Amino acid sequence: MTTARHGGDGPGTGPPAVRCAAAHALAGTRPVPYWLDDPEHRPEALPALTGDEECDLLVVGGGYSGLWTALIAKERDPRRDVVLVEAKEVGWAASGRNGGFCDSSLTHGFANGLARWPGEFTTLERLGQRNLDAIEHAVQRYGIDCDFERTGEIGVATQPHQVAELREAAEQAKRLGLDADGCAAGEENVTFLDRDAVRAEVDSPSFLAGLWFRRGVALLNPAKLAWGLKHACVEAGVRVYENTPARQLASDDSTVGVRTPYGRVRARHVALGTNAFPSLLRRVRPYIVPVYDYALMTEPLSAEQRDSLGWRNRQGLADSANHFHYFRLTGDDRILWGGYDVLYHYGSRIAAEYDQRPETFHKLAGHFFDTFPQLAGLRFSHAWGGVIDTCSRFSPFFGTAHGGRVSYAAGYTGLGVGATRFGAEVMLDLLSGEQTERTQLEFVRSKPVPFPPEPFRWAGIALTQWSLARADARGGRRNLWLRTLDSMGMGFDS
């Protein structure tokens, strides 16, 4: 197994006491995603497709991208005949194993969006906030019990140079008029927090400053959202087939056909929501790289442990490094702690064996206790990984094929919990041929730079990972390789 991996500390480094505490905390963890380990709420799989079907719209993929597309298609026209096929079970992949951060950003964060689409950025922020509001309304409308909390998120500085970066981001938000967007009178949406202020929110000796986006992020249970969307689709009349992988796509003069192991679907239109998995359109594959992300979940905190943290406002958090951690409270007061390592496997290989990586779990556990030393003795209950789709601009891209009868959206790079709903709207707009505010955006009309073939793809990703780790260790200074990627529109900024 060959991978590109971050530099930095591994399970064999660090003080012996930290290594021992991490090993003790990981003993007995369940090697499954916490969210999916829920037999009480997990629905039974629906039958696979056998035989032939015809429909107006076929949706391929039963994650958020496909679920939102099918549901919104029925909302727009309840008479539309919609079929959805999923290779395994709805929500089993990224949609059921992510951190549960539902972000309003369509552009993978403030800095990435402002750098790539400065002329459209305020429009993209407005559309992103509207999209998050629509998700909240859908959760309420369909009675989806997914622990939805509009808590916002704090980006924290853990190195001195990051303090200045957060302060500048707060000033940029104010200049762009985003500091009060969506908030009540007298309340700021984007608030810079100095060391004392951020530690008053969540207490860690690592935190030097913070930037609180109060309205831009909701936290939720991601598997329950996927299962709730599945139920809403079925109730709306969508025919959902699970354990039905789509094998091949072809079109004739009037329809598009998709073959499955035991049947075929012929449709007037097809929407592809396969994301990290190989697209049925070969032209899309060079734009996507599948990478693996990892997370831990703690046992529920005691009242004393909660008091030692503060965290009364229950925000999501992420640090500001290139190799960053994200962390949050769950509905039953566990802490999800994930991120840092992101691994690419040669040849864009995806395999179930990559979902577990003990060396990454040990690393994450050590970082957890460095951040929250007051929680020494807390144990982790679950440890898992999963594959996400990324592209060279770190935010989704869109397009059509087969004479406009097939649409696709991909490249969400970890922010698909929220942005996939926007992507569903775009795919349906493109299939209708309708000119909308969304389809006129350069963000929607443009494509990222494709990745090169192997072995150059693997070598470039490995060099980029090494360079990002080096930048984190050198006060954020980017080397020649990263500056070259920046000039090509492929630079990464978390």
Tab-separated table of C-alpha atoms in Angstrom:
chain	number	residue	atom	x	y	z
A	1	MET	CA	0.000	0.000	0.000
A	2	THR	CA	1.551	3.293	-1.119
A	3	THR	CA	0.173	6.568	0.174
A	4	ALA	CA	0.892	10.238	0.250
A	5	ARG	CA	0.770	11.310	3.858
A	6	HIS	CA	1.364	14.291	6.027
A	7	GLY	CA	4.657	14.787	7.730
A	8	GLY	CA	4.707	15.312	11.454
A	9	ASP	CA	4.380	13.197	14.519
A	10	GLY	CA	3.351	9.588	14.394
A	11	PRO	CA	2.497	6.988	16.986
A	12	GLY	CA	6.137	6.357	17.787
A	13	THR	CA	6.969	9.968	18.627
A	14	GLY	CA	6.066	12.304	21.456
A	15	PRO	CA	6.516	11.924	25.224
A	16	PRO	CA	6.012	8.376	26.528
A	17	ALA	CA	3.226	9.578	28.841
A	18	VAL	CA	1.273	10.946	25.866
A	19	ARG	CA	1.787	7.724	23.892
A	20	CYS	CA	0.620	5.687	26.860
A	21	ALA	CA	-2.454	7.885	27.427
A	22	ALA	CA	-3.375	7.660	23.736
A	23	ALA	CA	-3.016	3.871	23.685
A	24	HIS	CA	-5.124	3.540	26.850
A	25	ALA	CA	-7.831	5.834	25.457
A	26	LEU	CA	-8.065	3.839	22.219
A	27	ALA	CA	-8.273	0.416	23.836
A	28	GLY	CA	-11.606	-1.191	23.037
A	29	THR	CA	-12.750	1.282	20.380
A	30	ARG	CA	-15.292	0.011	17.866
A	31	PRO	CA	-13.871	0.153	14.306
A	32	VAL	CA	-17.067	1.540	12.788
A	33	PRO	CA	-18.453	5.053	12.225
A	34	TYR	CA	-20.226	6.210	15.368
A	35	TRP	CA	-23.161	7.667	13.443
A	36	LEU	CA	-23.877	4.432	11.550
A	37	ASP	CA	-23.583	2.298	14.691
A	38	ASP	CA	-27.227	2.950	15.518
A	39	PRO	CA	-29.510	-0.072	15.035
A	40	GLU	CA	-32.388	1.742	16.737
A	41	HIS	CA	-32.669	4.384	14.008
A	42	ARG	CA	-30.992	2.756	11.004
A	43	PRO	CA	-33.690	1.865	8.457
A	44	GLU	CA	-33.932	-1.433	6.638
A	45	ALA	CA	-32.376	-1.442	3.186
A	46	LEU	CA	-34.848	-1.216	0.347
A	47	PRO	CA	-34.839	-3.961	-2.322
A	48	ALA	CA	-32.406	-3.882	-5.235
A	49	LEU	CA	-33.557	-3.155	-8.763
A	50	THR	CA	-34.393	-6.244	-10.803
A	51	GLY	CA	-35.671	-5.875	-14.333
A	52	ASP	CA	-36.148	-2.683	-16.330
A	53	GLU	CA	-37.501	0.704	-15.249
A	54	GLU	CA	-38.407	3.893	-17.068
A	55	CYS	CA	-38.608	7.352	-15.503
A	56	ASP	CA	-38.313	11.069	-16.105
A	57	LEU	CA	-35.234	11.483	-13.880
A	58	LEU	CA	-32.725	8.889	-12.725
A	59	VAL	CA	-30.491	9.884	-9.812
A	60	VAL	CA	-27.316	7.834	-9.356
A	61	GLY	CA	-25.973	7.834	-5.783
A	62	GLY	CA	-27.709	7.653	-2.417
A	63	GLY	CA	-25.618	10.134	-0.470
A	64	TYR	CA	-26.617	13.724	0.203
A	65	SER	CA	-25.999	14.760	-3.401
A	66	GLY	CA	-28.425	12.216	-4.830
A	67	LEU	CA	-30.963	12.453	-2.014
A	68	TRP	CA	-31.279	16.239	-2.267
A	69	THR	CA	-31.532	16.012	-6.059
A	70	ALA	CA	-34.352	13.473	-5.937
A	71	LEU	CA	-36.247	15.309	-3.205
A	72	ILE	CA	-35.961	18.774	-4.762
A	73	ALA	CA	-36.962	17.353	-8.163
A	74	LYS	CA	-40.218	16.152	-6.584
A	75	GLU	CA	-40.681	19.475	-4.772
A	76	ARG	CA	-40.342	21.338	-8.064
A	77	ASP	CA	-42.732	18.996	-9.877
A	78	PRO	CA	-44.565	16.350	-7.813
A	79	ARG	CA	-45.653	14.650	-11.057
A	80	ARG	CA	-42.089	13.993	-12.133
A	81	ASP	CA	-41.267	10.281	-12.078
A	82	VAL	CA	-37.972	9.903	-10.187
A	83	VAL	CA	-35.835	6.819	-9.547
A	84	LEU	CA	-32.737	6.739	-7.305
A	85	VAL	CA	-30.198	3.896	-7.329
A	86	GLU	CA	-27.536	3.419	-4.656
A	87	ALA	CA	-24.654	0.921	-4.888
A	88	LYS	CA	-24.877	-0.091	-1.218
A	89	GLU	CA	-27.172	1.517	1.376
A	90	VAL	CA	-28.244	5.144	1.571
A	91	GLY	CA	-25.776	7.164	3.640
A	92	TRP	CA	-23.193	4.389	4.073
A	93	ALA	CA	-20.246	6.378	2.647
A	94	ALA	CA	-19.206	9.994	3.299
A	95	SER	CA	-22.765	11.105	4.040
A	96	GLY	CA	-22.967	8.785	7.053
A	97	ARG	CA	-19.452	9.068	8.445
A	98	ASN	CA	-18.485	12.764	8.300
A	99	GLY	CA	-18.144	15.198	11.197
A	100	GLY	CA	-21.670	16.568	10.928
A	101	PHE	CA	-20.613	20.163	10.164
A	102	CYS	CA	-23.274	21.654	7.877
A	103	ASP	CA	-21.453	24.731	6.567
A	104	SER	CA	-22.982	27.576	4.593
A	105	SER	CA	-19.771	27.980	2.597
A	106	LEU	CA	-20.006	26.799	-1.001
A	107	THR	CA	-16.324	27.552	-1.629
A	108	HIS	CA	-14.547	25.543	1.085
A	109	GLY	CA	-14.227	28.472	3.396
A	110	PHE	CA	-13.780	32.208	3.436
A	111	ALA	CA	-10.152	32.411	2.262
A	112	ASN	CA	-10.492	29.934	-0.620
A	113	GLY	CA	-13.654	31.573	-1.913
A	114	LEU	CA	-12.324	35.121	-1.717
A	115	ALA	CA	-9.082	34.153	-3.474
A	116	ARG	CA	-10.756	32.306	-6.366
A	117	TRP	CA	-13.988	34.254	-6.973
A	118	PRO	CA	-13.488	37.759	-5.577
A	119	GLY	CA	-16.077	39.289	-7.907
A	120	GLU	CA	-18.744	36.760	-6.955
A	121	PHE	CA	-17.805	36.146	-3.361
A	122	THR	CA	-20.546	38.162	-1.674
A	123	THR	CA	-23.120	36.525	-3.974
A	124	LEU	CA	-21.746	33.073	-3.159
A	125	GLU	CA	-21.891	33.853	0.560
A	126	ARG	CA	-25.509	35.017	0.236
A	127	LEU	CA	-26.478	31.911	-1.726
A	128	GLY	CA	-24.652	29.752	0.791
A	129	GLN	CA	-26.518	31.286	3.722
A	130	ARG	CA	-29.801	30.853	1.828
A	131	ASN	CA	-28.888	27.217	1.172
A	132	LEU	CA	-28.210	26.568	4.873
A	133	ASP	CA	-31.526	28.218	5.765
A	134	ALA	CA	-33.250	25.929	3.243
A	135	ILE	CA	-31.645	22.857	4.843
A	136	GLU	CA	-32.877	23.980	8.259
A	137	HIS	CA	-36.387	24.510	6.852
A	138	ALA	CA	-36.329	21.072	5.160
A	139	VAL	CA	-35.319	19.396	8.423
A	140	GLN	CA	-38.312	21.064	10.077
A	141	ARG	CA	-40.731	20.493	7.189
A	142	TYR	CA	-40.018	16.783	6.886
A	143	GLY	CA	-39.641	16.173	10.621
A	144	ILE	CA	-36.075	14.869	10.272
A	145	ASP	CA	-34.726	14.087	13.750
A	146	CYS	CA	-31.010	14.697	13.149
A	147	ASP	CA	-29.965	16.808	16.185
A	148	PHE	CA	-29.788	19.974	14.074
A	149	GLU	CA	-28.160	22.855	16.012
A	150	ARG	CA	-27.365	26.248	14.409
A	151	THR	CA	-24.363	26.817	16.694
A	152	GLY	CA	-21.841	28.353	14.311
A	153	GLU	CA	-18.149	27.508	14.221
A	154	ILE	CA	-14.963	28.934	15.723
A	155	GLY	CA	-11.751	28.779	13.749
A	156	VAL	CA	-8.976	28.745	16.337
A	157	ALA	CA	-5.363	29.882	16.115
A	158	THR	CA	-2.829	27.537	17.687
A	159	GLN	CA	0.283	29.265	16.285
A	160	PRO	CA	1.194	32.972	16.565
A	161	HIS	CA	1.063	33.660	12.816
A	162	GLN	CA	-2.497	32.349	12.693
A	163	VAL	CA	-3.682	35.055	15.099
A	164	ALA	CA	-2.890	37.757	12.557
A	165	GLU	CA	-4.556	35.702	9.810
A	166	LEU	CA	-7.786	35.411	11.792
A	167	ARG	CA	-7.766	39.101	12.644
A	168	GLU	CA	-7.325	39.995	8.968
A	169	ALA	CA	-10.162	37.633	7.998
A	170	ALA	CA	-12.450	39.382	10.500
A	171	GLU	CA	-11.546	42.757	9.007
A	172	GLN	CA	-12.168	41.443	5.470
A	173	ALA	CA	-15.581	40.143	6.513
A	174	LYS	CA	-16.447	43.566	7.881
A	175	ARG	CA	-15.297	45.329	4.688
A	176	LEU	CA	-17.457	42.956	2.638
A	177	GLY	CA	-20.486	43.523	4.840
A	178	LEU	CA	-20.578	39.923	6.058
A	179	ASP	CA	-20.012	40.642	9.734
A	180	ALA	CA	-23.727	41.107	10.528
A	181	ASP	CA	-25.205	38.841	7.838
A	182	GLY	CA	-28.163	36.860	9.155
A	183	CYS	CA	-27.848	38.064	12.744
A	184	ALA	CA	-30.149	39.983	15.022
A	185	ALA	CA	-29.675	43.733	15.443
A	186	GLY	CA	-26.550	44.529	17.404
A	187	GLU	CA	-25.051	41.047	16.995
A	188	GLU	CA	-22.041	40.269	14.816
A	189	ASN	CA	-22.012	37.233	12.567
A	190	VAL	CA	-18.199	37.194	12.383
A	191	THR	CA	-16.440	37.947	15.666
A	192	PHE	CA	-12.708	37.963	16.397
A	193	LEU	CA	-11.915	36.456	19.795
A	194	ASP	CA	-8.613	37.139	21.559
A	195	ARG	CA	-6.948	34.516	23.753
A	196	ASP	CA	-9.075	35.170	26.816
A	197	ALA	CA	-12.294	35.412	24.800
A	198	VAL	CA	-11.772	32.170	22.891
A	199	ARG	CA	-10.821	30.295	26.059
A	200	ALA	CA	-13.953	31.643	27.713
A	201	GLU	CA	-15.903	29.844	24.969
A	202	VAL	CA	-13.882	26.606	24.917
A	203	ASP	CA	-10.948	26.222	27.282
A	204	SER	CA	-7.716	24.844	25.854
A	205	PRO	CA	-4.142	25.956	26.553
A	206	SER	CA	-3.512	25.579	22.796
A	207	PHE	CA	-5.938	28.320	21.767
A	208	LEU	CA	-4.383	31.735	21.084
A	209	ALA	CA	-7.331	33.384	19.295
A	210	GLY	CA	-10.506	32.534	17.442
A	211	LEU	CA	-12.861	33.669	14.698
A	212	TRP	CA	-16.496	32.868	15.429
A	213	PHE	CA	-18.890	32.569	12.490
A	214	ARG	CA	-22.130	32.592	14.452
A	215	ARG	CA	-24.659	31.793	11.709
A	216	GLY	CA	-22.580	30.028	9.112
A	217	VAL	CA	-22.528	26.468	10.479
A	218	ALA	CA	-25.040	24.031	11.903
A	219	LEU	CA	-24.125	20.780	13.629
A	220	LEU	CA	-26.134	17.628	13.056
A	221	ASN	CA	-26.109	13.834	13.083
A	222	PRO	CA	-25.100	13.091	9.484
A	223	ALA	CA	-26.444	9.537	9.252
A	224	LYS	CA	-29.823	10.575	10.641
A	225	LEU	CA	-29.969	13.378	8.058
A	226	ALA	CA	-29.331	10.883	5.241
A	227	TRP	CA	-31.910	8.444	6.607
A	228	GLY	CA	-34.419	11.257	7.065
A	229	LEU	CA	-33.902	12.418	3.483
A	230	LYS	CA	-34.366	8.844	2.271
A	231	HIS	CA	-37.700	8.652	4.121
A	232	ALA	CA	-38.768	12.030	2.698
A	233	CYS	CA	-37.891	10.879	-0.831
A	234	VAL	CA	-39.906	7.687	-0.498
A	235	GLU	CA	-42.863	9.586	0.966
A	236	ALA	CA	-42.682	11.999	-1.984
A	237	GLY	CA	-42.928	9.093	-4.425
A	238	VAL	CA	-39.264	8.561	-5.374
A	239	ARG	CA	-38.555	4.906	-6.193
A	240	VAL	CA	-35.360	4.106	-4.257
A	241	TYR	CA	-33.320	0.990	-5.011
A	242	GLU	CA	-30.437	0.087	-2.705
A	243	ASN	CA	-27.621	-2.411	-3.330
A	244	THR	CA	-27.941	-1.424	-6.997
A	245	PRO	CA	-24.627	-0.193	-8.434
A	246	ALA	CA	-24.781	1.684	-11.742
A	247	ARG	CA	-22.412	-0.046	-14.149
A	248	GLN	CA	-22.646	1.744	-17.492
A	249	LEU	CA	-24.280	4.789	-19.045
A	250	ALA	CA	-25.267	5.223	-22.695
A	251	SER	CA	-27.769	7.331	-24.618
A	252	ASP	CA	-29.824	7.189	-27.784
A	253	ASP	CA	-31.946	9.797	-29.524
A	254	SER	CA	-34.541	10.046	-26.778
A	255	THR	CA	-33.310	8.541	-23.504
A	256	VAL	CA	-30.286	7.806	-21.361
A	257	GLY	CA	-29.848	4.243	-20.172
A	258	VAL	CA	-27.984	3.067	-17.074
A	259	ARG	CA	-27.220	-0.621	-16.590
A	260	THR	CA	-27.199	-2.276	-13.159
A	261	PRO	CA	-26.272	-5.882	-12.248
A	262	TYR	CA	-29.846	-7.151	-12.601
A	263	GLY	CA	-31.584	-4.581	-14.749
A	264	ARG	CA	-31.577	-1.285	-16.561
A	265	VAL	CA	-33.141	2.162	-16.125
A	266	ARG	CA	-34.064	4.332	-19.090
A	267	ALA	CA	-34.635	7.994	-18.282
A	268	ARG	CA	-35.172	11.325	-19.985
A	269	HIS	CA	-32.548	12.846	-17.674
A	270	VAL	CA	-29.826	11.528	-15.351
A	271	ALA	CA	-28.173	13.288	-12.390
A	272	LEU	CA	-24.871	11.832	-11.156
A	273	GLY	CA	-24.081	12.169	-7.466
A	274	THR	CA	-21.269	9.624	-7.118
A	275	ASN	CA	-18.657	12.167	-5.908
A	276	ALA	CA	-15.519	10.290	-4.709
A	277	PHE	CA	-16.403	7.120	-6.588
A	278	PRO	CA	-15.486	6.755	-10.287
A	279	SER	CA	-17.910	8.729	-12.392
A	280	LEU	CA	-19.928	7.025	-15.139
A	281	LEU	CA	-18.575	9.885	-17.277
A	282	ARG	CA	-14.892	9.235	-17.985
A	283	ARG	CA	-14.326	12.891	-18.790
A	284	VAL	CA	-15.031	13.782	-15.138
A	285	ARG	CA	-12.564	11.339	-13.575
A	286	PRO	CA	-9.352	13.405	-14.076
A	287	TYR	CA	-10.873	16.220	-11.998
A	288	ILE	CA	-11.419	14.092	-8.892
A	289	VAL	CA	-9.033	12.597	-6.362
A	290	PRO	CA	-10.418	10.355	-3.583
A	291	VAL	CA	-8.715	10.946	-0.227
A	292	TYR	CA	-9.215	9.342	3.164
A	293	ASP	CA	-10.071	11.290	6.308
A	294	TYR	CA	-10.232	9.893	9.875
A	295	ALA	CA	-12.087	10.591	13.098
A	296	LEU	CA	-12.445	9.494	16.715
A	297	MET	CA	-15.454	9.699	19.020
A	298	THR	CA	-15.156	9.873	22.805
A	299	GLU	CA	-17.370	8.400	25.446
A	300	PRO	CA	-19.979	10.838	26.819
A	301	LEU	CA	-18.448	13.536	29.031
A	302	SER	CA	-19.280	13.715	32.699
A	303	ALA	CA	-20.700	16.939	34.129
A	304	GLU	CA	-17.279	17.733	35.615
A	305	GLN	CA	-15.539	17.205	32.294
A	306	ARG	CA	-18.029	19.476	30.529
A	307	ASP	CA	-17.483	22.152	33.182
A	308	SER	CA	-13.704	21.964	32.669
A	309	LEU	CA	-14.193	22.847	28.989
A	310	GLY	CA	-16.890	25.474	29.149
A	311	TRP	CA	-18.266	25.023	25.622
A	312	ARG	CA	-21.687	26.243	26.715
A	313	ASN	CA	-22.537	27.544	23.231
A	314	ARG	CA	-21.711	24.166	21.637
A	315	GLN	CA	-19.972	25.598	18.562
A	316	GLY	CA	-18.091	23.450	16.104
A	317	LEU	CA	-14.354	24.139	16.060
A	318	ALA	CA	-11.431	23.731	13.685
A	319	ASP	CA	-7.844	24.864	14.008
A	320	SER	CA	-6.186	27.017	11.378
A	321	ALA	CA	-3.290	24.841	10.216
A	322	ASN	CA	-3.029	23.398	6.721
A	323	HIS	CA	-3.265	19.963	8.360
A	324	PHE	CA	-6.152	20.904	10.622
A	325	HIS	CA	-8.337	19.180	13.198
A	326	TYR	CA	-12.112	19.602	13.424
A	327	PHE	CA	-14.039	18.855	16.600
A	328	ARG	CA	-17.511	19.214	18.063
A	329	LEU	CA	-19.950	18.034	20.702
A	330	THR	CA	-22.681	15.523	19.894
A	331	GLY	CA	-26.230	15.516	21.199
A	332	ASP	CA	-25.205	13.217	24.058
A	333	ASP	CA	-22.058	15.252	24.906
A	334	ARG	CA	-19.398	13.160	23.261
A	335	ILE	CA	-16.547	14.873	21.410
A	336	LEU	CA	-15.894	14.040	17.774
A	337	TRP	CA	-12.232	14.696	16.964
A	338	GLY	CA	-11.082	14.299	13.358
A	339	GLY	CA	-8.883	15.512	10.551
A	340	TYR	CA	-5.128	16.158	10.308
A	341	ASP	CA	-4.088	13.165	8.197
A	342	VAL	CA	-5.518	13.071	4.677
A	343	LEU	CA	-4.304	10.112	2.634
A	344	TYR	CA	-4.265	9.474	-1.079
A	345	HIS	CA	-3.689	5.934	-2.392
A	346	TYR	CA	-1.816	5.361	-5.617
A	347	GLY	CA	-4.078	4.996	-8.626
A	348	SER	CA	-6.991	6.720	-6.838
A	349	ARG	CA	-7.737	3.376	-5.217
A	350	ILE	CA	-10.742	3.070	-2.889
A	351	ALA	CA	-10.955	0.053	-0.577
A	352	ALA	CA	-12.720	-0.831	2.684
A	353	GLU	CA	-9.380	-1.754	4.270
A	354	TYR	CA	-8.375	1.917	4.212
A	355	ASP	CA	-11.210	2.845	6.601
A	356	GLN	CA	-9.019	1.797	9.534
A	357	ARG	CA	-5.530	3.218	10.158
A	358	PRO	CA	-4.190	2.674	13.696
A	359	GLU	CA	-1.184	4.981	13.288
A	360	THR	CA	-3.512	7.874	12.437
A	361	PHE	CA	-5.815	7.078	15.358
A	362	HIS	CA	-2.844	7.111	17.770
A	363	LYS	CA	-1.705	10.419	16.322
A	364	LEU	CA	-5.176	11.944	16.652
A	365	ALA	CA	-5.540	10.688	20.224
A	366	GLY	CA	-2.215	12.277	21.197
A	367	HIS	CA	-3.259	15.586	19.620
A	368	PHE	CA	-6.590	15.409	21.485
A	369	PHE	CA	-4.946	15.210	24.904
A	370	ASP	CA	-2.433	17.914	23.952
A	371	THR	CA	-5.416	20.157	23.214
A	372	PHE	CA	-7.530	19.146	26.216
A	373	PRO	CA	-5.176	17.934	28.963
A	374	GLN	CA	-7.981	18.347	31.503
A	375	LEU	CA	-9.697	15.356	29.890
A	376	ALA	CA	-6.912	12.879	30.713
A	377	GLY	CA	-8.456	9.470	31.314
A	378	LEU	CA	-11.321	9.944	28.836
A	379	ARG	CA	-11.648	7.041	26.405
A	380	PHE	CA	-12.659	6.811	22.757
A	381	SER	CA	-15.613	4.631	21.817
A	382	HIS	CA	-15.342	4.641	17.990
A	383	ALA	CA	-12.589	5.094	15.397
A	384	TRP	CA	-13.187	5.210	11.637
A	385	GLY	CA	-12.244	6.663	8.304
A	386	GLY	CA	-13.833	7.248	4.953
A	387	VAL	CA	-13.244	8.563	1.466
A	388	ILE	CA	-14.108	12.065	0.292
A	389	ASP	CA	-13.857	13.680	-3.131
A	390	THR	CA	-11.529	16.572	-3.718
A	391	CYS	CA	-10.542	18.605	-6.749
A	392	SER	CA	-7.821	21.138	-7.426
A	393	ARG	CA	-9.960	24.111	-6.408
A	394	PHE	CA	-11.271	22.365	-3.226
A	395	SER	CA	-14.897	23.205	-3.935
A	396	PRO	CA	-17.584	21.694	-6.165
A	397	PHE	CA	-17.727	21.883	-9.927
A	398	PHE	CA	-20.602	21.128	-12.275
A	399	GLY	CA	-21.375	20.166	-15.836
A	400	THR	CA	-23.506	18.295	-18.370
A	401	ALA	CA	-23.016	15.558	-20.946
A	402	HIS	CA	-24.990	13.603	-23.545
A	403	GLY	CA	-26.552	16.677	-25.086
A	404	GLY	CA	-27.529	18.197	-21.753
A	405	ARG	CA	-29.474	15.125	-20.624
A	406	VAL	CA	-26.900	14.163	-17.959
A	407	SER	CA	-25.690	16.505	-15.222
A	408	TYR	CA	-23.121	16.076	-12.470
A	409	ALA	CA	-21.670	17.797	-9.412
A	410	ALA	CA	-18.533	16.703	-7.561
A	411	GLY	CA	-15.441	17.911	-5.700
A	412	TYR	CA	-16.984	19.036	-2.402
A	413	THR	CA	-13.762	18.373	-0.411
A	414	GLY	CA	-15.366	17.701	2.949
A	415	LEU	CA	-18.013	20.443	2.945
A	416	GLY	CA	-20.667	18.413	1.181
A	417	VAL	CA	-23.048	18.195	4.126
A	418	GLY	CA	-24.354	21.626	3.193
A	419	ALA	CA	-23.100	22.355	-0.320
A	420	THR	CA	-24.606	19.208	-1.867
A	421	ARG	CA	-28.061	20.747	-1.586
A	422	PHE	CA	-26.848	23.723	-3.648
A	423	GLY	CA	-25.260	21.262	-6.074
A	424	ALA	CA	-28.580	19.445	-6.427
A	425	GLU	CA	-30.276	22.712	-7.371
A	426	VAL	CA	-27.554	23.369	-9.960
A	427	MET	CA	-27.858	19.894	-11.491
A	428	LEU	CA	-31.611	20.273	-11.843
A	429	ASP	CA	-31.223	23.786	-13.296
A	430	LEU	CA	-28.761	22.445	-15.874
A	431	LEU	CA	-31.039	19.578	-16.861
A	432	SER	CA	-33.966	21.952	-17.327
A	433	GLY	CA	-31.902	24.286	-19.490
A	434	GLU	CA	-33.119	27.132	-17.310
A	435	GLN	CA	-30.951	30.208	-16.851
A	436	THR	CA	-30.855	30.936	-13.120
A	437	GLU	CA	-28.717	33.035	-10.817
A	438	ARG	CA	-26.874	29.825	-9.973
A	439	THR	CA	-26.109	28.712	-13.539
A	440	GLN	CA	-24.836	32.163	-14.528
A	441	LEU	CA	-22.107	32.118	-11.885
A	442	GLU	CA	-18.496	31.718	-12.986
A	443	PHE	CA	-18.271	29.388	-9.975
A	444	VAL	CA	-20.732	27.073	-11.748
A	445	ARG	CA	-19.593	27.599	-15.352
A	446	SER	CA	-15.846	27.073	-14.729
A	447	LYS	CA	-13.896	23.858	-14.112
A	448	PRO	CA	-10.914	23.140	-11.862
A	449	VAL	CA	-7.522	22.188	-13.267
A	450	PRO	CA	-7.500	18.408	-13.844
A	451	PHE	CA	-5.009	16.216	-12.012
A	452	PRO	CA	-2.222	14.631	-14.073
A	453	PRO	CA	-2.111	10.873	-14.687
A	454	GLU	CA	-0.082	8.517	-12.516
A	455	PRO	CA	2.667	8.468	-11.411
A	456	PHE	CA	2.719	12.267	-11.603
A	457	ARG	CA	-0.566	12.501	-9.673
A	458	TRP	CA	0.798	10.569	-6.703
A	459	ALA	CA	4.148	12.398	-6.745
A	460	GLY	CA	2.466	15.815	-6.909
A	461	ILE	CA	0.108	15.034	-4.035
A	462	ALA	CA	2.972	13.646	-1.926
A	463	LEU	CA	5.066	16.774	-2.529
A	464	THR	CA	2.113	19.013	-1.732
A	465	GLN	CA	1.404	17.189	1.532
A	466	TRP	CA	5.045	17.470	2.575
A	467	SER	CA	5.116	21.161	1.665
A	468	LEU	CA	1.938	21.920	3.619
A	469	ALA	CA	3.357	20.219	6.709
A	470	ARG	CA	6.556	22.227	6.286
A	471	ALA	CA	4.552	25.459	5.988
A	472	ASP	CA	2.740	24.645	9.240
A	473	ALA	CA	6.121	24.166	10.947
A	474	ARG	CA	7.578	27.401	9.504
A	475	GLY	CA	5.038	29.990	10.543
A	476	GLY	CA	2.842	29.526	7.479
A	477	ARG	CA	5.592	30.352	4.951
A	478	ARG	CA	4.837	28.600	1.651
A	479	ASN	CA	7.712	27.126	-0.326
A	480	LEU	CA	8.296	27.408	-4.070
A	481	TRP	CA	6.127	24.383	-4.856
A	482	LEU	CA	3.115	25.786	-2.998
A	483	ARG	CA	3.620	29.224	-4.514
A	484	THR	CA	3.701	27.613	-7.966
A	485	LEU	CA	0.437	25.798	-7.263
A	486	ASP	CA	-1.052	29.103	-6.063
A	487	SER	CA	-0.131	30.740	-9.365
A	488	MET	CA	-1.780	27.857	-11.264
A	489	GLY	CA	-5.016	28.107	-9.308
A	490	MET	CA	-4.326	24.847	-7.461
A	491	GLY	CA	-3.102	26.243	-4.155
A	492	PHE	CA	-4.660	24.950	-0.954
A	493	ASP	CA	-5.786	27.220	1.869
A	494	SER	CA	-7.761	25.541	4.638
